[in-house]
Amino acid sequence: MATVASQRSRVDGPYKVTGNARYTADTQLDVVTYGVFATAKVPSGRIKTLEVSLAEQSPGIVKVLTFRNLPKLNKLSSPPAGQTVMPLSDDKIYYEGEPVAMVVGESLEQTVYAASLVKVEFDQVEDSRIELEKNLDQAIPVTVFGPADSLVGNVKDGLAKSEVRVSETYRTSDRHHNAMEPSATIAEWNNGKLTLYDSTQWVWGARMVVATALGIPPEDVRVRSTFLGGGFGSKGWVWPHEILAAAAARVVGRRVKVVLPRSQDYTSHGHQPATEQTVELGASRDGRLLAIRHAAVVPTAIVDHYGEYAALGTRSMYACPAIETIHRAVPLNRPVPTPMRAPADGLSMVGLEIAMDELAVKLGMDPVELRMKNYADKDPTTGKPFSSKKLRECYSQGMERFGWRRRNSKPGSIRDGKDLIGWGMASVIFGTHRGNASARITIEKDASVLIEAGTQEIGTGAYTIMPQIAADVLKISPDKIRIVLGDTTLPETGGTFGSSTTASVGSAVYNASINLKSKLEKLARSPDRSYSKALEESGLGSLSAEGSFSPIEGDYELATFGAVFVEVKVDEDIPIPRVTRCLGVYSAGKIINPKTARSQMIGGMVWGIGQALLEKSVMEPKLGRFLSKNLSGYLVPVNADVPSLEAYFVEETDPIASPIGAKGIGELGAVGIGAAIANAVYHATGKRVRELPIAPEALM
Ligand code: MOS
């Protein structure tokens, strides 16, 4: 039900467009010193000589920290830490861009200059391992979040008896998050207690990591984060600069502020690893899937073995008696990868959904029909039913809205002058993640309401929708309700990742509101007395209630779904694909605010356009570094690359996922678009591209 309140505009919007939103780096504190890193210029080896005296003597410099004088940091686990090898812990180099010294100085300019005076020479003690293909023998199973492999049925037999088969390898590229706001941390010590102003998606993660590394009780660390200018996963786990800001502030006895320069955004808080995915599909002549094997291998780092589950979505997407998924990672002398919107499922749907398009072509079957034919009513790997799933409606509504039935399946059959026009589609899945969360809600005599929850606003709309959830319960205007968040002194919640905040924190806010309402009703005694009147007459200044949410693992699989349809235009002579239409219909539980939800979905689609056509961080194999550590050599979609985007949700509520019926949507929009674009490019040109982003030369 789309009420006026549910269409509420973002309450933080005006702050952001007027420059009044204070991001971490904008935090105004007196007497700050600045921390700047000198970094390794080689991808592996040992520090042979490290000369810091020039830097130390440079004007305004307070301290130069290296592995020689930084007090030892304790070891960590990942997650919450982004890398488990501690920075500045010894003379070994594991990746290019790794900090070798941290210079602390009075002004940013003085400190940046002094960092350039740190002289380091390296011994190349081992051959750098940079390239995935040359090191496949080093592959290890991916185990960050669960089993590396899965198997149901007999894939070998299924493939053998299949009349139609596809067996291809698909590739995606290394990509960087490129949040507009650079990662930043300000560390402040007071009587042995630490406060971090931190650009983080997980204030409790930052607290845990920094407390462990420095050997102090977590209760002595407070972490605050009011706004994030984008995180997309790069601020999800906790990175060396956050630890080093705190460690340096303790050494120098002053506040230390670290703002990563753009170049260090490319080495120092993760990236999405390139994936190599081999997909084998076997089907009967009538299009019934008999076997699927999806094997993915990705590069990872030596400082931590984060690996992508780049075949994960294939475990749950289609009904099929035999499904195998395999996940491997190869530790290399590279910066550590990390989740990036949308990890795992988002990458899986590149390989699987291009392969499904290839199968449809071989079968001479409509791509949507093929998917409908293999619709999974329950999870084909676990056998559990889905808590809710309206993907059929997504396919049919999407076809209808897009005009799909008019499609002539012959490649190159639609033209507009010199432009070849292609239509492609893909299925979408993204697992539903939830976490423990708690919240407190307080009503004052003037009927104003305050929600307190430690969660972070990373740009997805927490400030806007949490008051709506409380307003619905209390039957008051959301404009009377404020939320404070992003602080470890508030009720504990999880990290803002995995698209989990609405379902988890939203449910805690909902439960707190229910508890407050029942307290108020007791106080009011009769339904016609207003809350404020009841509060006043009771002599209470205000009334508070708490609420919490813990996910229950039941007999269901939880996921969100969708169907996406795109149109591309490819000039015959200069084959640069342009997306001209993009339409998605999603099945994602209850939508709390259609307006902010639409923003999430179309924002995700823009990520998909980037994945399909533009985004690629080139790793230079000899230097072992990402070549372009800035936005001039890494292309992200700009307005000219983005056409009309349409996003729709089917009516759905999922009380199994959460008491508010919501599941979470922050990453869903970024799934499927990459494959749909590749499929549309095939339809336009007859050329099958199996590597993203699609290079124009692949279409020559
Ligand atoms: Mo997201 S990659 O879970 O911040």
PDB file of N, CA, C and O in Angstrom, residues 617-678:
ATOM      1  N   SER A 617      39.581  -2.482 -13.620  1.00  0.00           N
ATOM      2  CA  SER A 617      40.874  -2.040 -13.112  1.00  0.00           C
ATOM      3  C   SER A 617      41.928  -2.943 -13.720  1.00  0.00           C
ATOM      4  O   SER A 617      41.914  -4.151 -13.510  1.00  0.00           O
ATOM      5  N   VAL A 618      42.822  -2.338 -14.477  1.00  0.00           N
ATOM      6  CA  VAL A 618      43.846  -3.146 -15.146  1.00  0.00           C
ATOM      7  C   VAL A 618      44.986  -3.411 -14.174  1.00  0.00           C
ATOM      8  O   VAL A 618      45.572  -2.486 -13.619  1.00  0.00           O
ATOM      9  N   MET A 619      45.293  -4.692 -13.958  1.00  0.00           N
ATOM     10  CA  MET A 619      46.444  -5.068 -13.132  1.00  0.00           C
ATOM     11  C   MET A 619      47.634  -5.248 -14.060  1.00  0.00           C
ATOM     12  O   MET A 619      47.595  -6.065 -14.978  1.00  0.00           O
ATOM     13  N   GLU A 620      48.670  -4.453 -13.840  1.00  0.00           N
ATOM     14  CA  GLU A 620      49.861  -4.540 -14.679  1.00  0.00           C
ATOM     15  C   GLU A 620      50.712  -5.697 -14.145  1.00  0.00           C
ATOM     16  O   GLU A 620      51.176  -5.640 -13.006  1.00  0.00           O
ATOM     17  N   PRO A 621      50.898  -6.754 -14.947  1.00  0.00           N
ATOM     18  CA  PRO A 621      51.509  -7.964 -14.391  1.00  0.00           C
ATOM     19  C   PRO A 621      52.984  -7.823 -14.010  1.00  0.00           C
ATOM     20  O   PRO A 621      53.444  -8.506 -13.114  1.00  0.00           O
ATOM     21  N   LYS A 622      53.717  -6.939 -14.669  1.00  0.00           N
ATOM     22  CA  LYS A 622      55.140  -6.792 -14.322  1.00  0.00           C
ATOM     23  C   LYS A 622      55.311  -5.964 -13.054  1.00  0.00           C
ATOM     24  O   LYS A 622      56.090  -6.295 -12.180  1.00  0.00           O
ATOM     25  N   LEU A 623      54.576  -4.872 -12.969  1.00  0.00           N
ATOM     26  CA  LEU A 623      54.694  -3.998 -11.804  1.00  0.00           C
ATOM     27  C   LEU A 623      53.859  -4.508 -10.632  1.00  0.00           C
ATOM     28  O   LEU A 623      54.082  -4.132  -9.493  1.00  0.00           O
ATOM     29  N   GLY A 624      52.887  -5.345 -10.937  1.00  0.00           N
ATOM     30  CA  GLY A 624      52.027  -5.853  -9.876  1.00  0.00           C
ATOM     31  C   GLY A 624      51.188  -4.774  -9.242  1.00  0.00           C
ATOM     32  O   GLY A 624      50.951  -4.780  -8.035  1.00  0.00           O
ATOM     33  N   ARG A 625      50.745  -3.833 -10.042  1.00  0.00           N
ATOM     34  CA  ARG A 625      49.916  -2.756  -9.489  1.00  0.00           C
ATOM     35  C   ARG A 625      48.739  -2.467 -10.398  1.00  0.00           C
ATOM     36  O   ARG A 625      48.783  -2.713 -11.606  1.00  0.00           O
ATOM     37  N   PHE A 626      47.681  -1.967  -9.777  1.00  0.00           N
ATOM     38  CA  PHE A 626      46.575  -1.477 -10.586  1.00  0.00           C
ATOM     39  C   PHE A 626      47.069  -0.234 -11.301  1.00  0.00           C
ATOM     40  O   PHE A 626      47.593   0.695 -10.682  1.00  0.00           O
ATOM     41  N   LEU A 627      46.918  -0.238 -12.620  1.00  0.00           N
ATOM     42  CA  LEU A 627      47.563   0.784 -13.434  1.00  0.00           C
ATOM     43  C   LEU A 627      47.015   2.174 -13.202  1.00  0.00           C
ATOM     44  O   LEU A 627      47.754   3.129 -13.046  1.00  0.00           O
ATOM     45  N   SER A 628      45.702   2.277 -13.207  1.00  0.00           N
ATOM     46  CA  SER A 628      45.116   3.598 -13.057  1.00  0.00           C
ATOM     47  C   SER A 628      44.456   3.705 -11.701  1.00  0.00           C
ATOM     48  O   SER A 628      43.405   3.147 -11.469  1.00  0.00           O
ATOM     49  N   LYS A 629      45.126   4.414 -10.799  1.00  0.00           N
ATOM     50  CA  LYS A 629      44.536   4.531  -9.469  1.00  0.00           C
ATOM     51  C   LYS A 629      43.775   5.845  -9.351  1.00  0.00           C
ATOM     52  O   LYS A 629      43.994   6.628  -8.421  1.00  0.00           O
ATOM     53  N   ASN A 630      42.939   6.106 -10.318  1.00  0.00           N
ATOM     54  CA  ASN A 630      42.108   7.302 -10.264  1.00  0.00           C
ATOM     55  C   ASN A 630      41.006   7.183 -11.303  1.00  0.00           C
ATOM     56  O   ASN A 630      41.016   6.279 -12.136  1.00  0.00           O
ATOM     57  N   LEU A 631      40.068   8.120 -11.254  1.00  0.00           N
ATOM     58  CA  LEU A 631      38.884   8.016 -12.105  1.00  0.00           C
ATOM     59  C   LEU A 631      39.136   8.454 -13.547  1.00  0.00           C
ATOM     60  O   LEU A 631      38.224   8.433 -14.356  1.00  0.00           O
ATOM     61  N   SER A 632      40.368   8.842 -13.863  1.00  0.00           N
ATOM     62  CA  SER A 632      40.606   9.185 -15.260  1.00  0.00           C
ATOM     63  C   SER A 632      40.889   7.930 -16.081  1.00  0.00           C
ATOM     64  O   SER A 632      40.690   7.921 -17.287  1.00  0.00           O
ATOM     65  N   GLY A 633      41.338   6.869 -15.424  1.00  0.00           N
ATOM     66  CA  GLY A 633      41.616   5.643 -16.157  1.00  0.00           C
ATOM     67  C   GLY A 633      40.676   4.514 -15.800  1.00  0.00           C
ATOM     68  O   GLY A 633      40.787   3.413 -16.310  1.00  0.00           O
ATOM     69  N   TYR A 634      39.781   4.783 -14.886  1.00  0.00           N
ATOM     70  CA  TYR A 634      38.778   3.789 -14.503  1.00  0.00           C
ATOM     71  C   TYR A 634      37.428   4.407 -14.818  1.00  0.00           C
ATOM     72  O   TYR A 634      37.057   5.418 -14.238  1.00  0.00           O
ATOM     73  N   LEU A 635      36.734   3.823 -15.768  1.00  0.00           N
ATOM     74  CA  LEU A 635      35.500   4.461 -16.220  1.00  0.00           C
ATOM     75  C   LEU A 635      34.305   3.990 -15.409  1.00  0.00           C
ATOM     76  O   LEU A 635      34.082   2.789 -15.261  1.00  0.00           O
ATOM     77  N   VAL A 636      33.558   4.934 -14.889  1.00  0.00           N
ATOM     78  CA  VAL A 636      32.271   4.621 -14.271  1.00  0.00           C
ATOM     79  C   VAL A 636      31.184   5.290 -15.113  1.00  0.00           C
ATOM     80  O   VAL A 636      31.455   6.278 -15.805  1.00  0.00           O
ATOM     81  N   PRO A 637      29.976   4.760 -15.085  1.00  0.00           N
ATOM     82  CA  PRO A 637      28.928   5.372 -15.898  1.00  0.00           C
ATOM     83  C   PRO A 637      28.661   6.810 -15.451  1.00  0.00           C
ATOM     84  O   PRO A 637      28.645   7.107 -14.258  1.00  0.00           O
ATOM     85  N   VAL A 638      28.486   7.681 -16.418  1.00  0.00           N
ATOM     86  CA  VAL A 638      28.056   9.047 -16.150  1.00  0.00           C
ATOM     87  C   VAL A 638      26.667   9.210 -16.751  1.00  0.00           C
ATOM     88  O   VAL A 638      26.144   8.284 -17.381  1.00  0.00           O
ATOM     89  N   ASN A 639      26.067  10.364 -16.574  1.00  0.00           N
ATOM     90  CA  ASN A 639      24.682  10.535 -17.036  1.00  0.00           C
ATOM     91  C   ASN A 639      24.500  10.150 -18.497  1.00  0.00           C
ATOM     92  O   ASN A 639      23.496   9.547 -18.868  1.00  0.00           O
ATOM     93  N   ALA A 640      25.484  10.464 -19.322  1.00  0.00           N
ATOM     94  CA  ALA A 640      25.358  10.170 -20.751  1.00  0.00           C
ATOM     95  C   ALA A 640      25.317   8.667 -21.033  1.00  0.00           C
ATOM     96  O   ALA A 640      24.895   8.242 -22.101  1.00  0.00           O
ATOM     97  N   ASP A 641      25.776   7.854 -20.083  1.00  0.00           N
ATOM     98  CA  ASP A 641      25.764   6.401 -20.276  1.00  0.00           C
ATOM     99  C   ASP A 641      24.474   5.762 -19.782  1.00  0.00           C
ATOM    100  O   ASP A 641      24.268   4.571 -19.964  1.00  0.00           O
ATOM    101  N   VAL A 642      23.650   6.554 -19.095  1.00  0.00           N
ATOM    102  CA  VAL A 642      22.501   5.981 -18.395  1.00  0.00           C
ATOM    103  C   VAL A 642      21.200   6.432 -19.039  1.00  0.00           C
ATOM    104  O   VAL A 642      20.904   7.622 -19.082  1.00  0.00           O
ATOM    105  N   PRO A 643      20.437   5.480 -19.552  1.00  0.00           N
ATOM    106  CA  PRO A 643      19.185   5.826 -20.224  1.00  0.00           C
ATOM    107  C   PRO A 643      18.038   5.857 -19.219  1.00  0.00           C
ATOM    108  O   PRO A 643      18.262   5.907 -18.014  1.00  0.00           O
ATOM    109  N   SER A 644      16.839   5.789 -19.746  1.00  0.00           N
ATOM    110  CA  SER A 644      15.667   5.680 -18.883  1.00  0.00           C
ATOM    111  C   SER A 644      15.730   4.349 -18.152  1.00  0.00           C
ATOM    112  O   SER A 644      15.959   3.295 -18.747  1.00  0.00           O
ATOM    113  N   LEU A 645      15.608   4.405 -16.851  1.00  0.00           N
ATOM    114  CA  LEU A 645      15.653   3.197 -16.037  1.00  0.00           C
ATOM    115  C   LEU A 645      14.292   3.035 -15.371  1.00  0.00           C
ATOM    116  O   LEU A 645      13.756   3.994 -14.824  1.00  0.00           O
ATOM    117  N   GLU A 646      13.761   1.834 -15.439  1.00  0.00           N
ATOM    118  CA  GLU A 646      12.462   1.594 -14.808  1.00  0.00           C
ATOM    119  C   GLU A 646      12.585   0.430 -13.848  1.00  0.00           C
ATOM    120  O   GLU A 646      13.111  -0.621 -14.205  1.00  0.00           O
ATOM    121  N   ALA A 647      12.069   0.633 -12.649  1.00  0.00           N
ATOM    122  CA  ALA A 647      12.090  -0.440 -11.651  1.00  0.00           C
ATOM    123  C   ALA A 647      10.711  -0.597 -11.043  1.00  0.00           C
ATOM    124  O   ALA A 647      10.079   0.400 -10.662  1.00  0.00           O
ATOM    125  N   TYR A 648      10.238  -1.819 -10.970  1.00  0.00           N
ATOM    126  CA  TYR A 648       8.923  -2.114 -10.404  1.00  0.00           C
ATOM    127  C   TYR A 648       9.055  -3.251  -9.406  1.00  0.00           C
ATOM    128  O   TYR A 648       9.922  -4.120  -9.554  1.00  0.00           O
ATOM    129  N   PHE A 649       8.167  -3.225  -8.433  1.00  0.00           N
ATOM    130  CA  PHE A 649       8.125  -4.312  -7.460  1.00  0.00           C
ATOM    131  C   PHE A 649       6.770  -4.998  -7.544  1.00  0.00           C
ATOM    132  O   PHE A 649       5.737  -4.326  -7.674  1.00  0.00           O
ATOM    133  N   VAL A 650       6.761  -6.320  -7.444  1.00  0.00           N
ATOM    134  CA  VAL A 650       5.474  -6.996  -7.327  1.00  0.00           C
ATOM    135  C   VAL A 650       5.022  -6.903  -5.867  1.00  0.00           C
ATOM    136  O   VAL A 650       5.850  -6.805  -4.966  1.00  0.00           O
ATOM    137  N   GLU A 651       3.736  -6.891  -5.642  1.00  0.00           N
ATOM    138  CA  GLU A 651       3.188  -6.843  -4.281  1.00  0.00           C
ATOM    139  C   GLU A 651       3.621  -8.088  -3.528  1.00  0.00           C
ATOM    140  O   GLU A 651       3.376  -9.201  -3.981  1.00  0.00           O
ATOM    141  N   GLU A 652       4.246  -7.892  -2.408  1.00  0.00           N
ATOM    142  CA  GLU A 652       4.719  -9.062  -1.670  1.00  0.00           C
ATOM    143  C   GLU A 652       5.022  -8.657  -0.243  1.00  0.00           C
ATOM    144  O   GLU A 652       5.437  -7.530   0.018  1.00  0.00           O
ATOM    145  N   THR A 653       4.799  -9.573   0.676  1.00  0.00           N
ATOM    146  CA  THR A 653       5.280  -9.354   2.031  1.00  0.00           C
ATOM    147  C   THR A 653       5.780 -10.696   2.528  1.00  0.00           C
ATOM    148  O   THR A 653       5.243 -11.739   2.161  1.00  0.00           O
ATOM    149  N   ASP A 654       6.863 -10.679   3.295  1.00  0.00           N
ATOM    150  CA  ASP A 654       7.475 -11.933   3.717  1.00  0.00           C
ATOM    151  C   ASP A 654       7.647 -11.952   5.236  1.00  0.00           C
ATOM    152  O   ASP A 654       8.700 -11.586   5.763  1.00  0.00           O
ATOM    153  N   PRO A 655       6.607 -12.404   5.943  1.00  0.00           N
ATOM    154  CA  PRO A 655       6.684 -12.407   7.410  1.00  0.00           C
ATOM    155  C   PRO A 655       7.713 -13.399   7.950  1.00  0.00           C
ATOM    156  O   PRO A 655       8.111 -13.302   9.112  1.00  0.00           O
ATOM    157  N   ILE A 656       8.161 -14.320   7.117  1.00  0.00           N
ATOM    158  CA  ILE A 656       9.206 -15.248   7.582  1.00  0.00           C
ATOM    159  C   ILE A 656      10.559 -14.536   7.609  1.00  0.00           C
ATOM    160  O   ILE A 656      11.378 -14.744   8.502  1.00  0.00           O
ATOM    161  N   ALA A 657      10.771 -13.663   6.648  1.00  0.00           N
ATOM    162  CA  ALA A 657      12.043 -12.925   6.596  1.00  0.00           C
ATOM    163  C   ALA A 657      12.161 -11.943   7.757  1.00  0.00           C
ATOM    164  O   ALA A 657      13.214 -11.820   8.375  1.00  0.00           O
ATOM    165  N   SER A 658      11.058 -11.254   8.052  1.00  0.00           N
ATOM    166  CA  SER A 658      11.107 -10.275   9.139  1.00  0.00           C
ATOM    167  C   SER A 658       9.688  -9.894   9.516  1.00  0.00           C
ATOM    168  O   SER A 658       8.785  -9.986   8.682  1.00  0.00           O
ATOM    169  N   PRO A 659       9.472  -9.468  10.776  1.00  0.00           N
ATOM    170  CA  PRO A 659       8.107  -9.108  11.182  1.00  0.00           C
ATOM    171  C   PRO A 659       7.522  -7.954  10.375  1.00  0.00           C
ATOM    172  O   PRO A 659       6.309  -7.803  10.315  1.00  0.00           O
ATOM    173  N   ILE A 660       8.369  -7.144   9.756  1.00  0.00           N
ATOM    174  CA  ILE A 660       7.814  -6.071   8.928  1.00  0.00           C
ATOM    175  C   ILE A 660       7.614  -6.531   7.481  1.00  0.00           C
ATOM    176  O   ILE A 660       7.175  -5.761   6.628  1.00  0.00           O
ATOM    177  N   GLY A 661       7.935  -7.790   7.199  1.00  0.00           N
ATOM    178  CA  GLY A 661       7.697  -8.338   5.860  1.00  0.00           C
ATOM    179  C   GLY A 661       8.753  -7.979   4.836  1.00  0.00           C
ATOM    180  O   GLY A 661       8.668  -8.384   3.681  1.00  0.00           O
ATOM    181  N   ALA A 662       9.762  -7.208   5.270  1.00  0.00           N
ATOM    182  CA  ALA A 662      10.785  -6.735   4.326  1.00  0.00           C
ATOM    183  C   ALA A 662      11.937  -7.721   4.241  1.00  0.00           C
ATOM    184  O   ALA A 662      12.183  -8.494   5.164  1.00  0.00           O
ATOM    185  N   LYS A 663      12.657  -7.650   3.117  1.00  0.00           N
ATOM    186  CA  LYS A 663      13.813  -8.531   2.927  1.00  0.00           C
ATOM    187  C   LYS A 663      15.114  -7.767   2.675  1.00  0.00           C
ATOM    188  O   LYS A 663      16.180  -8.275   2.984  1.00  0.00           O
ATOM    189  N   GLY A 664      15.049  -6.610   2.056  1.00  0.00           N
ATOM    190  CA  GLY A 664      16.292  -5.887   1.746  1.00  0.00           C
ATOM    191  C   GLY A 664      16.566  -5.882   0.257  1.00  0.00           C
ATOM    192  O   GLY A 664      16.383  -6.881  -0.430  1.00  0.00           O
ATOM    193  N   ILE A 665      16.992  -4.727  -0.246  1.00  0.00           N
ATOM    194  CA  ILE A 665      17.084  -4.549  -1.700  1.00  0.00           C
ATOM    195  C   ILE A 665      18.346  -3.833  -2.165  1.00  0.00           C
ATOM    196  O   ILE A 665      18.524  -3.622  -3.351  1.00  0.00           O
ATOM    197  N   GLY A 666      19.225  -3.438  -1.238  1.00  0.00           N
ATOM    198  CA  GLY A 666      20.333  -2.538  -1.601  1.00  0.00           C
ATOM    199  C   GLY A 666      21.236  -3.033  -2.712  1.00  0.00           C
ATOM    200  O   GLY A 666      21.870  -2.239  -3.395  1.00  0.00           O
ATOM    201  N   GLU A 667      21.333  -4.350  -2.872  1.00  0.00           N
ATOM    202  CA  GLU A 667      22.269  -4.869  -3.874  1.00  0.00           C
ATOM    203  C   GLU A 667      21.566  -5.515  -5.057  1.00  0.00           C
ATOM    204  O   GLU A 667      22.155  -5.714  -6.120  1.00  0.00           O
ATOM    205  N   LEU A 668      20.292  -5.841  -4.857  1.00  0.00           N
ATOM    206  CA  LEU A 668      19.513  -6.567  -5.858  1.00  0.00           C
ATOM    207  C   LEU A 668      19.560  -5.914  -7.242  1.00  0.00           C
ATOM    208  O   LEU A 668      19.691  -6.600  -8.259  1.00  0.00           O
ATOM    209  N   GLY A 669      19.466  -4.590  -7.273  1.00  0.00           N
ATOM    210  CA  GLY A 669      19.417  -3.878  -8.555  1.00  0.00           C
ATOM    211  C   GLY A 669      20.670  -4.026  -9.386  1.00  0.00           C
ATOM    212  O   GLY A 669      20.648  -3.855 -10.609  1.00  0.00           O
ATOM    213  N   ALA A 670      21.793  -4.346  -8.717  1.00  0.00           N
ATOM    214  CA  ALA A 670      23.060  -4.469  -9.451  1.00  0.00           C
ATOM    215  C   ALA A 670      23.237  -5.860 -10.051  1.00  0.00           C
ATOM    216  O   ALA A 670      24.245  -6.141 -10.685  1.00  0.00           O
ATOM    217  N   VAL A 671      22.251  -6.747  -9.816  1.00  0.00           N
ATOM    218  CA  VAL A 671      22.368  -8.138 -10.278  1.00  0.00           C
ATOM    219  C   VAL A 671      21.659  -8.299 -11.632  1.00  0.00           C
ATOM    220  O   VAL A 671      20.590  -7.728 -11.854  1.00  0.00           O
ATOM    221  N   GLY A 672      22.227  -9.089 -12.511  1.00  0.00           N
ATOM    222  CA  GLY A 672      21.541  -9.476 -13.749  1.00  0.00           C
ATOM    223  C   GLY A 672      21.727  -8.522 -14.903  1.00  0.00           C
ATOM    224  O   GLY A 672      21.680  -8.932 -16.075  1.00  0.00           O
ATOM    225  N   ILE A 673      21.955  -7.253 -14.607  1.00  0.00           N
ATOM    226  CA  ILE A 673      22.044  -6.257 -15.673  1.00  0.00           C
ATOM    227  C   ILE A 673      23.232  -6.552 -16.596  1.00  0.00           C
ATOM    228  O   ILE A 673      23.126  -6.450 -17.823  1.00  0.00           O
ATOM    229  N   GLY A 674      24.364  -6.953 -15.989  1.00  0.00           N
ATOM    230  CA  GLY A 674      25.556  -7.235 -16.790  1.00  0.00           C
ATOM    231  C   GLY A 674      25.278  -8.301 -17.836  1.00  0.00           C
ATOM    232  O   GLY A 674      25.596  -8.140 -19.028  1.00  0.00           O
ATOM    233  N   ALA A 675      24.655  -9.408 -17.406  1.00  0.00           N
ATOM    234  CA  ALA A 675      24.347 -10.497 -18.340  1.00  0.00           C
ATOM    235  C   ALA A 675      23.300 -10.050 -19.355  1.00  0.00           C
ATOM    236  O   ALA A 675      23.414 -10.347 -20.550  1.00  0.00           O
ATOM    237  N   ALA A 676      22.281  -9.331 -18.895  1.00  0.00           N
ATOM    238  CA  ALA A 676      21.217  -8.894 -19.806  1.00  0.00           C
ATOM    239  C   ALA A 676      21.798  -8.013 -20.910  1.00  0.00           C
ATOM    240  O   ALA A 676      21.397  -8.110 -22.079  1.00  0.00           O
ATOM    241  N   ILE A 677      22.765  -7.167 -20.557  1.00  0.00           N
ATOM    242  CA  ILE A 677      23.394  -6.302 -21.567  1.00  0.00           C
ATOM    243  C   ILE A 677      24.206  -7.148 -22.545  1.00  0.00           C
ATOM    244  O   ILE A 677      24.108  -6.977 -23.771  1.00  0.00           O
ATOM    245  N   ALA A 678      24.984  -8.098 -22.013  1.00  0.00           N
ATOM    246  CA  ALA A 678      25.764  -8.974 -22.904  1.00  0.00           C
ATOM    247  C   ALA A 678      24.825  -9.746 -23.834  1.00  0.00           C
ATOM    248  O   ALA A 678      25.123  -9.919 -25.024  1.00  0.00           O
TER     249      ALA A 678
END
